[in-house]
């Protein structure tokens, strides 16, 4: 697999030099400065490519993560043809610049969501964590969303209320900031009133409506992606469950099958995120990878440890609940199948997704989940698994 590294652009505290020193050769990035729905110009794409390909690094831009989908598309709101046209033009421009893999997600309002960004790990490391009682406390008692207390066990509601009653304004503000931390790049964060207003726009949008809006998007853009040789890869929901009353439709094996069938073409593909899918108690991630192997164009490899109440924490890459060795074996097997079929695009880019803050990561600025040394450790462990499996195969 192509060993890659997420980089958030020139303002990222973790440099391209660090990515190279970690052993990556591919870079996964986006033009975060461009507002959603606007065209990515050839000039802007080539400028970013030039930064990545600077002499001495030996790096190349291998995956766009993400070419974002405008919120109005998810809402099915208004005349969407100009937005679709701009997305198609961005795809054409990316292809003209040699980019062939584009990741995107269809999560309403928020991206990945955690309640704690510095959960302690034995030995003093820090990890990302989703605490169900903190999420319920925010949704029910801070956001005060009608019906937010429904569907939760009494003990979770009791813990949520206890957290809220003992919280301070500062701890509530920190919880809001943690929940907003998953939004990428320079995207505006919501405060409580603006989040309420955004959620209100989704009144009446259920899972079926959101699926219909995704299908409309795919029908509008996949023909262009196929024409120019780009594979679009949808990212699973993180966490794989409805949040704040919003539907999420990329959470299970059945969800993925339905999406890939909406426009049944290889260009309509999957980003296999083992952490997002692994947070669902009924998902068998290696089995999902096996079923959809021929439509996986990009892989995020990380692990989570789940609690019975629905909470989970980012685990070590080879720890947690997903059999990472089995998963990597599936992906390497798919690469061998593609290579034996004579395909030039046989290699699947992967990146070590998220990582613990360890050693000198602590006290240094970085995007939540994306410290330098924690990801270096994850990439090194995954590289070892790949080398061992390839040696065994050979």
mmCIF file of C-alpha atoms in Angstrom:
data_model
loop_
_atom_site.group_PDB
_atom_site.id
_atom_site.type_symbol
_atom_site.label_atom_id
_atom_site.label_comp_id
_atom_site.label_asym_id
_atom_site.label_seq_id
_atom_site.Cartn_x
_atom_site.Cartn_y
_atom_site.Cartn_z
ATOM 1 C CA UNK A 1 0.000 0.000 0.000
ATOM 2 C CA UNK A 2 1.099 3.574 -0.640
ATOM 3 C CA UNK A 3 2.199 4.846 2.783
ATOM 4 C CA UNK A 4 0.768 8.324 3.152
ATOM 5 C CA UNK A 5 0.326 11.126 5.660
ATOM 6 C CA UNK A 6 -2.374 13.716 6.201
ATOM 7 C CA UNK A 7 -1.092 17.276 5.978
ATOM 8 C CA UNK A 8 -3.291 20.309 6.581
ATOM 9 C CA UNK A 9 -1.297 22.677 4.426
ATOM 10 C CA UNK A 10 1.397 25.299 5.047
ATOM 11 C CA UNK A 11 -0.045 26.248 8.451
ATOM 12 C CA UNK A 12 0.096 22.673 9.752
ATOM 13 C CA UNK A 13 2.379 22.473 12.797
ATOM 14 C CA UNK A 14 3.454 19.004 11.603
ATOM 15 C CA UNK A 15 5.642 19.684 8.597
ATOM 16 C CA UNK A 16 6.210 17.867 5.336
ATOM 17 C CA UNK A 17 9.704 17.087 6.585
ATOM 18 C CA UNK A 18 8.153 15.275 9.541
ATOM 19 C CA UNK A 19 5.956 13.272 7.177
ATOM 20 C CA UNK A 20 9.001 12.180 5.196
ATOM 21 C CA UNK A 21 10.974 11.347 8.323
ATOM 22 C CA UNK A 22 8.030 9.207 9.486
ATOM 23 C CA UNK A 23 8.479 7.122 6.328
ATOM 24 C CA UNK A 24 5.572 8.410 4.247
ATOM 25 C CA UNK A 25 5.963 9.034 0.539
ATOM 26 C CA UNK A 26 2.417 10.193 -0.243
ATOM 27 C CA UNK A 27 0.584 13.239 1.075
ATOM 28 C CA UNK A 28 -3.148 13.453 1.705
ATOM 29 C CA UNK A 29 -4.392 17.029 1.798
ATOM 30 C CA UNK A 30 -6.925 19.557 0.523
ATOM 31 C CA UNK A 31 -7.309 23.233 -0.282
ATOM 32 C CA UNK A 32 -8.960 24.064 3.030
ATOM 33 C CA UNK A 33 -8.813 27.793 2.325
ATOM 34 C CA UNK A 34 -11.359 27.553 -0.512
ATOM 35 C CA UNK A 35 -14.970 27.924 0.674
ATOM 36 C CA UNK A 36 -17.275 24.962 0.165
ATOM 37 C CA UNK A 37 -18.959 24.957 -3.222
ATOM 38 C CA UNK A 38 -16.363 27.081 -5.022
ATOM 39 C CA UNK A 39 -14.149 25.850 -7.854
ATOM 40 C CA UNK A 40 -10.636 24.612 -7.148
ATOM 41 C CA UNK A 41 -8.599 26.242 -9.898
ATOM 42 C CA UNK A 42 -5.735 24.564 -11.719
ATOM 43 C CA UNK A 43 -3.458 27.318 -10.434
ATOM 44 C CA UNK A 44 -4.358 26.660 -6.776
ATOM 45 C CA UNK A 45 -3.990 22.892 -7.209
ATOM 46 C CA UNK A 46 -0.618 23.203 -8.932
ATOM 47 C CA UNK A 47 0.594 25.587 -6.211
ATOM 48 C CA UNK A 48 -0.209 23.013 -3.551
ATOM 49 C CA UNK A 49 1.382 20.243 -5.623
ATOM 50 C CA UNK A 50 4.536 22.310 -5.887
ATOM 51 C CA UNK A 51 4.713 22.797 -2.119
ATOM 52 C CA UNK A 52 4.434 19.053 -1.588
ATOM 53 C CA UNK A 53 6.953 18.172 -4.293
ATOM 54 C CA UNK A 54 9.622 20.559 -2.969
ATOM 55 C CA UNK A 55 13.150 19.180 -3.499
ATOM 56 C CA UNK A 56 14.505 16.983 -0.738
ATOM 57 C CA UNK A 57 11.259 15.413 0.431
ATOM 58 C CA UNK A 58 10.388 12.905 -2.298
ATOM 59 C CA UNK A 59 6.699 13.410 -1.634
ATOM 60 C CA UNK A 60 3.705 13.562 -3.933
ATOM 61 C CA UNK A 61 0.048 14.444 -3.451
ATOM 62 C CA UNK A 62 -1.786 11.136 -3.764
ATOM 63 C CA UNK A 63 -5.266 11.730 -2.274
ATOM 64 C CA UNK A 64 -7.510 14.769 -1.997
ATOM 65 C CA UNK A 65 -9.110 14.764 1.453
ATOM 66 C CA UNK A 66 -11.545 16.252 1.084
ATOM 67 C CA UNK A 67 -13.272 17.939 -1.813
ATOM 68 C CA UNK A 68 -16.135 18.985 0.457
ATOM 69 C CA UNK A 69 -19.807 18.635 -0.325
ATOM 70 C CA UNK A 70 -21.733 21.854 0.291
ATOM 71 C CA UNK A 71 -24.283 21.660 3.111
ATOM 72 C CA UNK A 72 -27.070 22.663 0.715
ATOM 73 C CA UNK A 73 -26.454 19.442 -1.223
ATOM 74 C CA UNK A 74 -27.039 17.396 1.924
ATOM 75 C CA UNK A 75 -30.146 19.427 2.619
ATOM 76 C CA UNK A 76 -31.365 19.235 -0.988
ATOM 77 C CA UNK A 77 -31.888 22.979 -0.645
ATOM 78 C CA UNK A 78 -32.518 25.336 -3.553
ATOM 79 C CA UNK A 79 -31.036 25.250 -7.047
ATOM 80 C CA UNK A 80 -28.082 22.883 -6.728
ATOM 81 C CA UNK A 81 -26.962 22.805 -10.353
ATOM 82 C CA UNK A 82 -24.406 25.643 -9.899
ATOM 83 C CA UNK A 83 -22.895 23.768 -6.949
ATOM 84 C CA UNK A 84 -22.807 20.517 -8.926
ATOM 85 C CA UNK A 85 -21.244 22.351 -11.876
ATOM 86 C CA UNK A 86 -18.499 23.765 -9.649
ATOM 87 C CA UNK A 87 -17.821 20.328 -8.154
ATOM 88 C CA UNK A 88 -17.539 18.822 -11.636
ATOM 89 C CA UNK A 89 -15.159 21.611 -12.676
ATOM 90 C CA UNK A 90 -13.002 20.984 -9.599
ATOM 91 C CA UNK A 91 -12.863 17.279 -10.495
ATOM 92 C CA UNK A 92 -11.774 18.130 -14.034
ATOM 93 C CA UNK A 93 -9.079 20.469 -12.716
ATOM 94 C CA UNK A 94 -7.804 17.905 -10.217
ATOM 95 C CA UNK A 95 -7.599 15.284 -12.958
ATOM 96 C CA UNK A 96 -5.777 17.715 -15.239
ATOM 97 C CA UNK A 97 -3.198 18.094 -12.460
ATOM 98 C CA UNK A 98 -2.762 14.343 -12.080
ATOM 99 C CA UNK A 99 -4.927 13.715 -8.986
ATOM 100 C CA UNK A 100 -6.946 10.503 -9.237
ATOM 101 C CA UNK A 101 -8.391 9.822 -5.758
ATOM 102 C CA UNK A 102 -10.854 12.125 -3.992
ATOM 103 C CA UNK A 103 -12.257 11.441 -0.520
ATOM 104 C CA UNK A 104 -15.448 13.147 0.675
ATOM 105 C CA UNK A 105 -18.073 12.646 3.351
ATOM 106 C CA UNK A 106 -21.811 13.117 3.611
ATOM 107 C CA UNK A 107 -22.122 13.734 7.359
ATOM 108 C CA UNK A 108 -24.649 16.497 8.053
ATOM 109 C CA UNK A 109 -23.368 19.621 9.854
ATOM 110 C CA UNK A 110 -20.454 18.021 11.737
ATOM 111 C CA UNK A 111 -17.495 15.880 10.757
ATOM 112 C CA UNK A 112 -15.932 13.402 13.178
ATOM 113 C CA UNK A 113 -17.125 14.022 16.712
ATOM 114 C CA UNK A 114 -15.427 13.447 20.060
ATOM 115 C CA UNK A 115 -16.164 14.781 23.535
ATOM 116 C CA UNK A 116 -12.623 14.499 24.907
ATOM 117 C CA UNK A 117 -9.370 15.258 23.094
ATOM 118 C CA UNK A 118 -6.940 14.369 25.886
ATOM 119 C CA UNK A 119 -8.225 11.168 27.492
ATOM 120 C CA UNK A 120 -5.407 9.628 29.552
ATOM 121 C CA UNK A 121 -3.752 6.435 28.362
ATOM 122 C CA UNK A 122 -1.570 4.289 30.650
ATOM 123 C CA UNK A 123 1.952 5.658 30.613
ATOM 124 C CA UNK A 124 0.854 9.257 30.225
ATOM 125 C CA UNK A 125 -0.199 9.411 26.570
ATOM 126 C CA UNK A 126 -3.370 11.238 25.506
ATOM 127 C CA UNK A 127 -6.100 10.000 23.157
ATOM 128 C CA UNK A 128 -9.362 11.079 21.556
ATOM 129 C CA UNK A 129 -12.493 9.734 23.221
ATOM 130 C CA UNK A 130 -16.272 9.794 22.752
ATOM 131 C CA UNK A 131 -18.055 9.683 26.109
ATOM 132 C CA UNK A 132 -21.733 8.959 25.644
ATOM 133 C CA UNK A 133 -22.802 10.705 28.859
ATOM 134 C CA UNK A 134 -20.979 13.915 27.864
ATOM 135 C CA UNK A 135 -22.541 13.819 24.416
ATOM 136 C CA UNK A 136 -26.021 13.358 25.969
ATOM 137 C CA UNK A 137 -25.341 16.151 28.475
ATOM 138 C CA UNK A 138 -24.492 18.492 25.621
ATOM 139 C CA UNK A 139 -27.382 17.460 23.382
ATOM 140 C CA UNK A 140 -30.005 17.357 26.127
ATOM 141 C CA UNK A 141 -28.977 19.931 28.742
ATOM 142 C CA UNK A 142 -26.750 22.441 26.920
ATOM 143 C CA UNK A 143 -28.133 22.399 23.397
ATOM 144 C CA UNK A 144 -31.578 21.576 24.841
ATOM 145 C CA UNK A 145 -32.678 19.821 21.686
ATOM 146 C CA UNK A 146 -36.272 18.582 22.012
ATOM 147 C CA UNK A 147 -36.333 14.798 22.385
ATOM 148 C CA UNK A 148 -32.601 14.546 23.076
ATOM 149 C CA UNK A 149 -33.263 12.436 26.171
ATOM 150 C CA UNK A 150 -35.176 9.819 24.189
ATOM 151 C CA UNK A 151 -33.639 6.438 23.437
ATOM 152 C CA UNK A 152 -30.980 6.541 26.147
ATOM 153 C CA UNK A 153 -30.799 4.216 29.136
ATOM 154 C CA UNK A 154 -31.727 5.737 32.526
ATOM 155 C CA UNK A 155 -28.187 5.297 33.832
ATOM 156 C CA UNK A 156 -26.762 7.296 30.909
ATOM 157 C CA UNK A 157 -29.265 10.083 31.520
ATOM 158 C CA UNK A 158 -28.345 10.071 35.213
ATOM 159 C CA UNK A 159 -24.628 10.316 34.399
ATOM 160 C CA UNK A 160 -25.324 13.085 31.881
ATOM 161 C CA UNK A 161 -27.258 15.101 34.453
ATOM 162 C CA UNK A 162 -24.589 14.521 37.083
ATOM 163 C CA UNK A 163 -21.905 15.763 34.669
ATOM 164 C CA UNK A 164 -23.970 18.823 33.801
ATOM 165 C CA UNK A 165 -24.751 19.736 37.398
ATOM 166 C CA UNK A 166 -21.108 19.542 38.400
ATOM 167 C CA UNK A 167 -19.833 21.329 35.273
ATOM 168 C CA UNK A 168 -18.659 24.930 35.042
ATOM 169 C CA UNK A 169 -19.059 27.417 32.218
ATOM 170 C CA UNK A 170 -15.458 26.664 31.296
ATOM 171 C CA UNK A 171 -15.997 22.887 31.140
ATOM 172 C CA UNK A 172 -19.157 23.355 29.060
ATOM 173 C CA UNK A 173 -17.280 25.635 26.675
ATOM 174 C CA UNK A 174 -14.502 23.049 26.432
ATOM 175 C CA UNK A 175 -17.025 20.335 25.601
ATOM 176 C CA UNK A 176 -18.437 22.491 22.785
ATOM 177 C CA UNK A 177 -14.913 23.154 21.476
ATOM 178 C CA UNK A 178 -14.091 19.444 21.560
ATOM 179 C CA UNK A 179 -17.249 18.572 19.621
ATOM 180 C CA UNK A 180 -16.367 21.220 17.014
ATOM 181 C CA UNK A 181 -12.739 20.051 16.736
ATOM 182 C CA UNK A 182 -13.485 17.535 13.982
ATOM 183 C CA UNK A 183 -14.442 20.222 11.496
ATOM 184 C CA UNK A 184 -11.547 20.459 9.032
ATOM 185 C CA UNK A 185 -9.297 23.356 8.150
ATOM 186 C CA UNK A 186 -10.561 26.882 8.641
ATOM 187 C CA UNK A 187 -14.238 25.904 8.645
ATOM 188 C CA UNK A 188 -16.302 28.101 10.967
ATOM 189 C CA UNK A 189 -17.134 26.531 14.316
ATOM 190 C CA UNK A 190 -20.638 26.756 15.756
ATOM 191 C CA UNK A 191 -21.637 28.205 19.074
ATOM 192 C CA UNK A 192 -24.770 26.843 20.756
ATOM 193 C CA UNK A 193 -27.262 29.285 19.123
ATOM 194 C CA UNK A 194 -25.794 28.852 15.636
ATOM 195 C CA UNK A 195 -25.705 25.067 16.028
ATOM 196 C CA UNK A 196 -29.404 25.129 17.025
ATOM 197 C CA UNK A 197 -30.134 27.220 13.938
ATOM 198 C CA UNK A 198 -28.174 24.847 11.691
ATOM 199 C CA UNK A 199 -29.945 21.804 13.094
ATOM 200 C CA UNK A 200 -33.306 23.508 12.517
ATOM 201 C CA UNK A 201 -32.561 23.548 8.784
ATOM 202 C CA UNK A 202 -32.612 19.746 8.901
ATOM 203 C CA UNK A 203 -36.126 19.538 10.301
ATOM 204 C CA UNK A 204 -37.930 16.981 8.152
ATOM 205 C CA UNK A 205 -34.708 15.495 6.720
ATOM 206 C CA UNK A 206 -34.696 11.850 7.730
ATOM 207 C CA UNK A 207 -32.374 9.039 6.597
ATOM 208 C CA UNK A 208 -34.434 8.383 3.461
ATOM 209 C CA UNK A 209 -34.314 12.040 2.448
ATOM 210 C CA UNK A 210 -30.581 12.253 3.091
ATOM 211 C CA UNK A 211 -30.022 9.123 0.971
ATOM 212 C CA UNK A 212 -32.057 10.673 -1.830
ATOM 213 C CA UNK A 213 -29.906 13.811 -1.645
ATOM 214 C CA UNK A 214 -26.725 11.715 -1.773
ATOM 215 C CA UNK A 215 -28.041 9.809 -4.784
ATOM 216 C CA UNK A 216 -28.810 13.084 -6.540
ATOM 217 C CA UNK A 217 -25.243 14.272 -5.850
ATOM 218 C CA UNK A 218 -23.696 11.043 -7.118
ATOM 219 C CA UNK A 219 -25.794 11.065 -10.272
ATOM 220 C CA UNK A 220 -24.627 14.633 -10.899
ATOM 221 C CA UNK A 221 -20.890 14.099 -10.399
ATOM 222 C CA UNK A 222 -19.918 10.435 -10.898
ATOM 223 C CA UNK A 223 -20.210 10.565 -14.721
ATOM 224 C CA UNK A 224 -17.661 13.391 -14.754
ATOM 225 C CA UNK A 225 -15.389 11.567 -12.292
ATOM 226 C CA UNK A 226 -15.521 8.477 -14.498
ATOM 227 C CA UNK A 227 -14.860 10.528 -17.621
ATOM 228 C CA UNK A 228 -11.709 12.152 -16.212
ATOM 229 C CA UNK A 229 -10.413 9.069 -14.370
ATOM 230 C CA UNK A 230 -11.065 10.097 -10.776
ATOM 231 C CA UNK A 231 -12.311 7.725 -8.082
ATOM 232 C CA UNK A 232 -14.613 9.364 -5.534
ATOM 233 C CA UNK A 233 -14.454 7.635 -2.137
ATOM 234 C CA UNK A 234 -17.109 8.249 0.481
ATOM 235 C CA UNK A 235 -15.912 8.289 4.092
ATOM 236 C CA UNK A 236 -18.008 6.479 6.718
ATOM 237 C CA UNK A 237 -19.789 8.320 9.505
ATOM 238 C CA UNK A 238 -17.749 9.020 12.626
ATOM 239 C CA UNK A 239 -19.144 7.934 14.987
ATOM 240 C CA UNK A 240 -21.434 5.586 13.038
ATOM 241 C CA UNK A 241 -24.672 6.667 14.703
ATOM 242 C CA UNK A 242 -27.175 9.538 14.462
ATOM 243 C CA UNK A 243 -26.044 12.662 16.315
ATOM 244 C CA UNK A 244 -28.096 15.649 17.504
ATOM 245 C CA UNK A 245 -31.170 14.268 15.782
ATOM 246 C CA UNK A 246 -29.369 14.205 12.417
ATOM 247 C CA UNK A 247 -29.483 11.071 10.270
ATOM 248 C CA UNK A 248 -26.258 9.348 9.323
ATOM 249 C CA UNK A 249 -26.334 7.010 6.356
ATOM 250 C CA UNK A 250 -22.768 5.680 5.936
ATOM 251 C CA UNK A 251 -22.487 3.630 9.113
ATOM 252 C CA UNK A 252 -22.975 -0.064 8.284
ATOM 253 C CA UNK A 253 -22.268 -2.678 5.648
ATOM 254 C CA UNK A 254 -25.826 -2.351 4.339
ATOM 255 C CA UNK A 255 -25.418 1.441 4.101
ATOM 256 C CA UNK A 256 -22.274 1.049 2.011
ATOM 257 C CA UNK A 257 -23.894 -1.512 -0.297
ATOM 258 C CA UNK A 258 -26.822 0.834 -0.905
ATOM 259 C CA UNK A 259 -24.541 3.792 -1.691
ATOM 260 C CA UNK A 260 -22.313 1.892 -4.105
ATOM 261 C CA UNK A 261 -25.442 0.676 -5.893
ATOM 262 C CA UNK A 262 -26.825 4.212 -6.296
ATOM 263 C CA UNK A 263 -24.468 4.711 -9.229
ATOM 264 C CA UNK A 264 -22.951 1.321 -9.898
ATOM 265 C CA UNK A 265 -19.603 2.382 -11.308
ATOM 266 C CA UNK A 266 -16.057 1.898 -9.963
ATOM 267 C CA UNK A 267 -15.681 5.683 -9.703
ATOM 268 C CA UNK A 268 -18.314 5.583 -6.960
ATOM 269 C CA UNK A 269 -16.038 4.118 -4.307
ATOM 270 C CA UNK A 270 -15.272 3.814 -0.620
ATOM 271 C CA UNK A 271 -12.729 5.210 1.798
ATOM 272 C CA UNK A 272 -12.268 2.253 4.134
ATOM 273 C CA UNK A 273 -11.951 3.906 7.581
ATOM 274 C CA UNK A 274 -11.379 1.139 10.091
ATOM 275 C CA UNK A 275 -11.865 3.443 13.076
ATOM 276 C CA UNK A 276 -15.180 4.926 11.973
ATOM 277 C CA UNK A 277 -16.657 1.569 11.004
ATOM 278 C CA UNK A 278 -15.031 -0.113 13.997
ATOM 279 C CA UNK A 279 -16.930 2.089 16.445
ATOM 280 C CA UNK A 280 -20.189 0.359 15.459
ATOM 281 C CA UNK A 281 -20.766 -2.729 17.641
ATOM 282 C CA UNK A 282 -22.103 -4.841 14.770
ATOM 283 C CA UNK A 283 -19.531 -3.996 12.103
ATOM 284 C CA UNK A 284 -16.975 -6.653 11.157
ATOM 285 C CA UNK A 285 -14.429 -4.373 9.495
ATOM 286 C CA UNK A 286 -12.285 -7.036 7.741
ATOM 287 C CA UNK A 287 -15.490 -8.629 6.381
ATOM 288 C CA UNK A 288 -16.695 -5.236 5.110
ATOM 289 C CA UNK A 289 -13.331 -4.697 3.431
ATOM 290 C CA UNK A 290 -13.537 -8.131 1.845
ATOM 291 C CA UNK A 291 -17.033 -7.515 0.452
ATOM 292 C CA UNK A 292 -16.245 -4.105 -1.059
ATOM 293 C CA UNK A 293 -12.551 -4.617 -1.829
ATOM 294 C CA UNK A 294 -12.882 -3.782 -5.522
ATOM 295 C CA UNK A 295 -14.408 -0.388 -4.655
ATOM 296 C CA UNK A 296 -11.882 0.634 -1.961
ATOM 297 C CA UNK A 297 -9.606 3.341 -3.341
ATOM 298 C CA UNK A 298 -8.250 4.746 -0.048
ATOM 299 C CA UNK A 299 -7.795 3.449 3.506
ATOM 300 C CA UNK A 300 -7.680 5.119 6.919
ATOM 301 C CA UNK A 301 -6.138 2.649 9.336
ATOM 302 C CA UNK A 302 -6.770 3.189 13.055
ATOM 303 C CA UNK A 303 -8.423 1.321 15.883
ATOM 304 C CA UNK A 304 -10.949 1.968 18.626
ATOM 305 C CA UNK A 305 -11.825 0.282 21.904
ATOM 306 C CA UNK A 306 -15.573 0.286 22.527
ATOM 307 C CA UNK A 307 -17.450 0.393 25.836
ATOM 308 C CA UNK A 308 -20.781 -1.341 26.356
ATOM 309 C CA UNK A 309 -22.633 1.977 26.810
ATOM 310 C CA UNK A 310 -21.676 3.318 23.348
ATOM 311 C CA UNK A 311 -18.563 5.237 24.392
ATOM 312 C CA UNK A 312 -15.259 4.502 22.674
ATOM 313 C CA UNK A 313 -11.643 5.600 22.677
ATOM 314 C CA UNK A 314 -8.987 5.741 20.010
ATOM 315 C CA UNK A 315 -6.765 2.727 20.694
ATOM 316 C CA UNK A 316 -3.273 1.891 19.536
ATOM 317 C CA UNK A 317 -3.237 1.081 15.847
ATOM 318 C CA UNK A 318 -2.680 -2.616 16.503
ATOM 319 C CA UNK A 319 -4.842 -2.634 19.630
ATOM 320 C CA UNK A 320 -8.548 -2.046 20.007
ATOM 321 C CA UNK A 321 -11.422 -4.148 18.725
ATOM 322 C CA UNK A 322 -10.589 -4.489 15.027
ATOM 323 C CA UNK A 323 -8.227 -7.234 13.872
ATOM 324 C CA UNK A 324 -5.857 -4.914 12.033
ATOM 325 C CA UNK A 325 -3.652 -7.716 10.738
ATOM 326 C CA UNK A 326 -6.665 -9.398 9.129
ATOM 327 C CA UNK A 327 -7.791 -6.076 7.648
ATOM 328 C CA UNK A 328 -4.378 -5.264 6.165
ATOM 329 C CA UNK A 329 -4.255 -8.785 4.716
ATOM 330 C CA UNK A 330 -7.539 -8.125 2.881
ATOM 331 C CA UNK A 331 -6.224 -4.872 1.408
ATOM 332 C CA UNK A 332 -2.926 -6.411 0.340
ATOM 333 C CA UNK A 333 -4.835 -9.278 -1.250
ATOM 334 C CA UNK A 334 -6.905 -6.809 -3.244
ATOM 335 C CA UNK A 335 -3.733 -5.085 -4.412
ATOM 336 C CA UNK A 336 -2.364 -8.416 -5.623
ATOM 337 C CA UNK A 337 -5.609 -9.102 -7.494
ATOM 338 C CA UNK A 338 -5.461 -5.717 -9.222
ATOM 339 C CA UNK A 339 -1.792 -6.104 -10.096
ATOM 340 C CA UNK A 340 -2.327 -9.573 -11.562
ATOM 341 C CA UNK A 341 -5.130 -8.116 -13.680
ATOM 342 C CA UNK A 342 -2.594 -5.687 -15.158
ATOM 343 C CA UNK A 343 -4.083 -2.577 -13.612
ATOM 344 C CA UNK A 344 -1.842 0.457 -13.282
ATOM 345 C CA UNK A 345 -3.899 1.730 -10.316
ATOM 346 C CA UNK A 346 -3.347 -1.388 -8.200
ATOM 347 C CA UNK A 347 -1.848 0.395 -5.191
ATOM 348 C CA UNK A 348 -4.222 1.530 -2.412
ATOM 349 C CA UNK A 349 -3.092 4.699 -0.614
ATOM 350 C CA UNK A 350 -3.324 4.346 3.155
ATOM 351 C CA UNK A 351 -2.571 6.641 6.016
ATOM 352 C CA UNK A 352 -2.277 6.064 9.755
ATOM 353 C CA UNK A 353 -5.409 7.798 10.963
ATOM 354 C CA UNK A 354 -5.335 9.640 14.263
ATOM 355 C CA UNK A 355 -2.753 8.812 16.881
ATOM 356 C CA UNK A 356 -2.038 9.156 20.557
ATOM 357 C CA UNK A 357 -0.153 12.183 21.799
ATOM 358 C CA UNK A 358 3.045 10.625 23.059
ATOM 359 C CA UNK A 359 6.499 11.857 24.055
ATOM 360 C CA UNK A 360 7.174 15.334 22.635
ATOM 361 C CA UNK A 361 3.743 15.508 20.965
ATOM 362 C CA UNK A 362 2.467 16.722 24.323
ATOM 363 C CA UNK A 363 2.699 20.463 24.662
ATOM 364 C CA UNK A 364 3.098 20.943 20.913
ATOM 365 C CA UNK A 365 0.397 22.338 18.683
ATOM 366 C CA UNK A 366 -1.197 19.996 16.165
ATOM 367 C CA UNK A 367 -4.635 19.290 14.768
ATOM 368 C CA UNK A 368 -6.607 17.095 17.193
ATOM 369 C CA UNK A 369 -5.894 13.467 16.397
ATOM 370 C CA UNK A 370 -2.922 14.332 14.169
ATOM 371 C CA UNK A 371 0.231 14.555 16.319
ATOM 372 C CA UNK A 372 3.565 13.778 14.698
ATOM 373 C CA UNK A 373 5.064 11.062 16.894
ATOM 374 C CA UNK A 374 1.826 9.208 17.607
ATOM 375 C CA UNK A 375 1.151 8.872 13.896
ATOM 376 C CA UNK A 376 4.778 7.950 13.212
ATOM 377 C CA UNK A 377 4.345 5.086 15.683
ATOM 378 C CA UNK A 378 1.127 4.004 13.978
ATOM 379 C CA UNK A 379 2.672 4.117 10.509
ATOM 380 C CA UNK A 380 5.703 2.152 11.692
ATOM 381 C CA UNK A 381 3.496 -0.535 13.246
ATOM 382 C CA UNK A 382 1.353 -0.800 10.118
ATOM 383 C CA UNK A 383 4.445 -0.900 7.930
ATOM 384 C CA UNK A 384 5.693 -3.824 9.985
ATOM 385 C CA UNK A 385 2.401 -5.674 9.534
ATOM 386 C CA UNK A 386 2.508 -5.080 5.780
ATOM 387 C CA UNK A 387 6.117 -6.245 5.524
ATOM 388 C CA UNK A 388 5.419 -9.403 7.523
ATOM 389 C CA UNK A 389 2.336 -10.295 5.481
ATOM 390 C CA UNK A 390 4.109 -9.674 2.195
ATOM 391 C CA UNK A 391 7.056 -11.799 3.349
ATOM 392 C CA UNK A 392 4.713 -14.606 4.300
ATOM 393 C CA UNK A 393 2.944 -14.345 0.936
ATOM 394 C CA UNK A 394 6.208 -14.286 -0.982
#
